[in-house]
Amino acid sequence: AALQPAVRLIFHLLLRSSQTLPLIIISIYSIETAPPIILSISTMSHQNNGNIIQLEDGWNNVIKKGAIDVLEKTLDDGFDTSFVPSEYIRIYTTCYDMCTQRSPYNWSRDLYNRHGETIEAYLRNTVLPALQDKTGQGGTILLNELKHRWSNHQIMNKWLKKFFTYLDRYYVKHHSLPTLEQAGLGHFKTEIYQNSKENTTSAIISLIDEEREGEIIDKTLVKSIIELYESMGMGSLDSYTNDLEQPLLDATRAYYGRKREDWIAKDSTPDYLIKAEKALGEEKMRVVEYLNPATEPKVRKVVEDEILQKVQMNLLEKEGSGCSVLLANDKTDDLKRMFKLFSRLESGLQPMANIVEKFITSQGNACIEKRQSRLDSGEKDKNDDPEFVKSLIDLHEKYLGVIRETFASHHLFQKALKNSFEEIINNDVGQFSNAELMSTFCDRILKSGGEKLSETEVEQNLDRIVQLFSFLNDKDLFAEIYRNQLAKRLLNQRSASDDAEKAMIAKLKVQCGTQFTSKMEGMLNDLAVGSEQKSEFDQRMEQLDTKLSFGVQVLTTGNWPSYKAPEVALPPQMSKCMEVFKEWHDNKHQKRRLTWVHSLGNATVRATYGKKSYDLQVTTLQAVVLNSFNDGKTYGFTELKEKLNVDDITLKPLMHSLSCGKHKIITKSPASNKIASTDSFSPNAKFTCNMRKIRIPVASVESSHNKNRVEEDRSVAIEAAIVRIMKARKTLSHQQLVAEVLSQLAFFKPQPRVIKKRIEALIDREYLERSSENSQQYNYLA
């Protein structure tokens, strides 16, 4: 019903037409109907009834009076802008007719120019003075006025585009001119934006600073103005970037520069970082709420540079609250925040990792100094120091957890932990190396009668000691000591658990490879095979008439440590048993040669003193000595040595264990704690003990490892690496060769002078030669 007058008007015009016109799309607008109703009409017209519309007449009487003046008045008065359909059709038709008249009465160019001039005049005479009037009255007032005028301009631009639609469709396209909408934006940019951008940019920055100080601002208003800046780029962000973003970044840098100086002067490192974290979060939200997303990385970089980068070392090293203090006081949350913030910076974590490395090293050195002070105070130095090893294990476990939980296992901090413990673990104090102390700690855990631990605790301790082992430079030394101690546990049946032994060897194998543990695995295999053969030999022994319970353990020479095999005059019963075993073994293994090592054997001797008897658990050699006193006689040291056919070095520890130890089975004359060649010995008839089973240990005359053998093995490994490298490379300089040798040696780190010595040895043996042209270069000799 509302559209009926307009429709009747259109058809009235059509009926008066006599010429065929192009297809006309007429949009009829009404106050009551929101979306336009589109009527497609093919018309016949007489070009305004055959009358020519003059430029001034059409412009002044119809377009300016009916459209532009009305539009400007309603915008200035603040009313909603709309046109009744009949008026809209009249103005549109006039514009159309003026653009379609034949030349020289085609006014398309004039209308296009007057369209721009109209907008320019309104902006220059009305909008710009209004904005200038608001300048200086406060940023919010100016921005609200600009928002209002920008909204009005968009309305004006929209209606003028509708009135001059025919220009956009034909004249603008044909002459490649800016569209009416683009032209309108261009005029606003020239007349208003260029003249007010400095003031509006200052106002926006001022509001943002107020928000940074905790005040509430009109974010919707700021967002509207920022959208204006984006629109002024005419399809790009150039205006936004140059006119707002760059000044904003400069202002942000200045703002946080002032904040930085204030915070660093009065706040501790944790408090400073809390404020920095909050500021970075607020800046991110500020971009989300009203700035362009492209600004986010730029403003973040400025803030990070001002409040983190420029004071990083100050924060890390600040007295009383720096990184070292936080580590010492286990401030996990503060350390996590520090890690998170400095990870934002390029190379920001390296200084922090350096401090962590230095701190862990100092903690490890404190453990070493504590051991040194104990030794200096008179404590006996021995290869068993579980307190020291446990302190290193606990230290590593603690900071391994810190690296994982606090620093997210970042590679820089893993490297810091590795570097610090390599320095700690390879810093030996006292007579015994850390490799030996660690191996002996394992021995305490794995042997029966040592540490009282559950299976889970044993597993955990082995895991942790292997972690420390990974930092050792002298891994081959550890292996040699561990193999000797393993042999003692196995041969003396002192191993608490075969599964635990296998687990430890498996852990070392994972760490260092098959070559490292092959001999240890061979030792366990010997015992497994020996247990199968034992039952078969026991059946053979049952057929003989012997008072001894005799067993033999056959070992593969290459797997086990080398032991001294002293010749000793055995009792007839023992000799007979040995002959039986040799005969039985030779029949089964004709190509094997047996070497008897009595120093590793053990025996249980029944000793009777008066009416009381005891079971003495002794070594084979101790049993031979005790057997000599069965006749009740007194023997001098020299006489006893000749009777047993042993040397002083072998006999003295044996006699010391029997006559000077806790259980004095033998009486020594004169009484003392040392064995002399003039001493005499006799059975102790007065011996008594509350226990029936008595273990009598004997001091070992051998060290836990053969240092000479370790050095020989190292020399072989170095020479093998040199030959392997030179065979592949043919010619190398001295420095290159030393570097490659060091990179290939996994189990120890020799000094360059040791490598040089092995090179000289290979030259003497004609594996290598010095270059005739350069003495620092070597050639391989095939």
Coordinates of C-alpha atoms in Angstrom, one line a residue, residues 127-137 142 195:
V127 CA 32.7 19.3 9.1
L128 CA 36.3 20.7 9.4
P129 CA 35.2 23.8 11.5
A130 CA 33.2 21.5 13.8
L131 CA 36.3 19.3 14.4
Q132 CA 38.6 22.3 14.9
D133 CA 36.1 23.7 17.4
K134 CA 36.4 20.5 19.4
T135 CA 40.2 20.4 19.3
G136 CA 41.7 21.2 22.6
Q137 CA 38.5 20.3 24.6
L142 CA 37.4 15.3 19.6
N195 CA 44.0 18.0 8.7

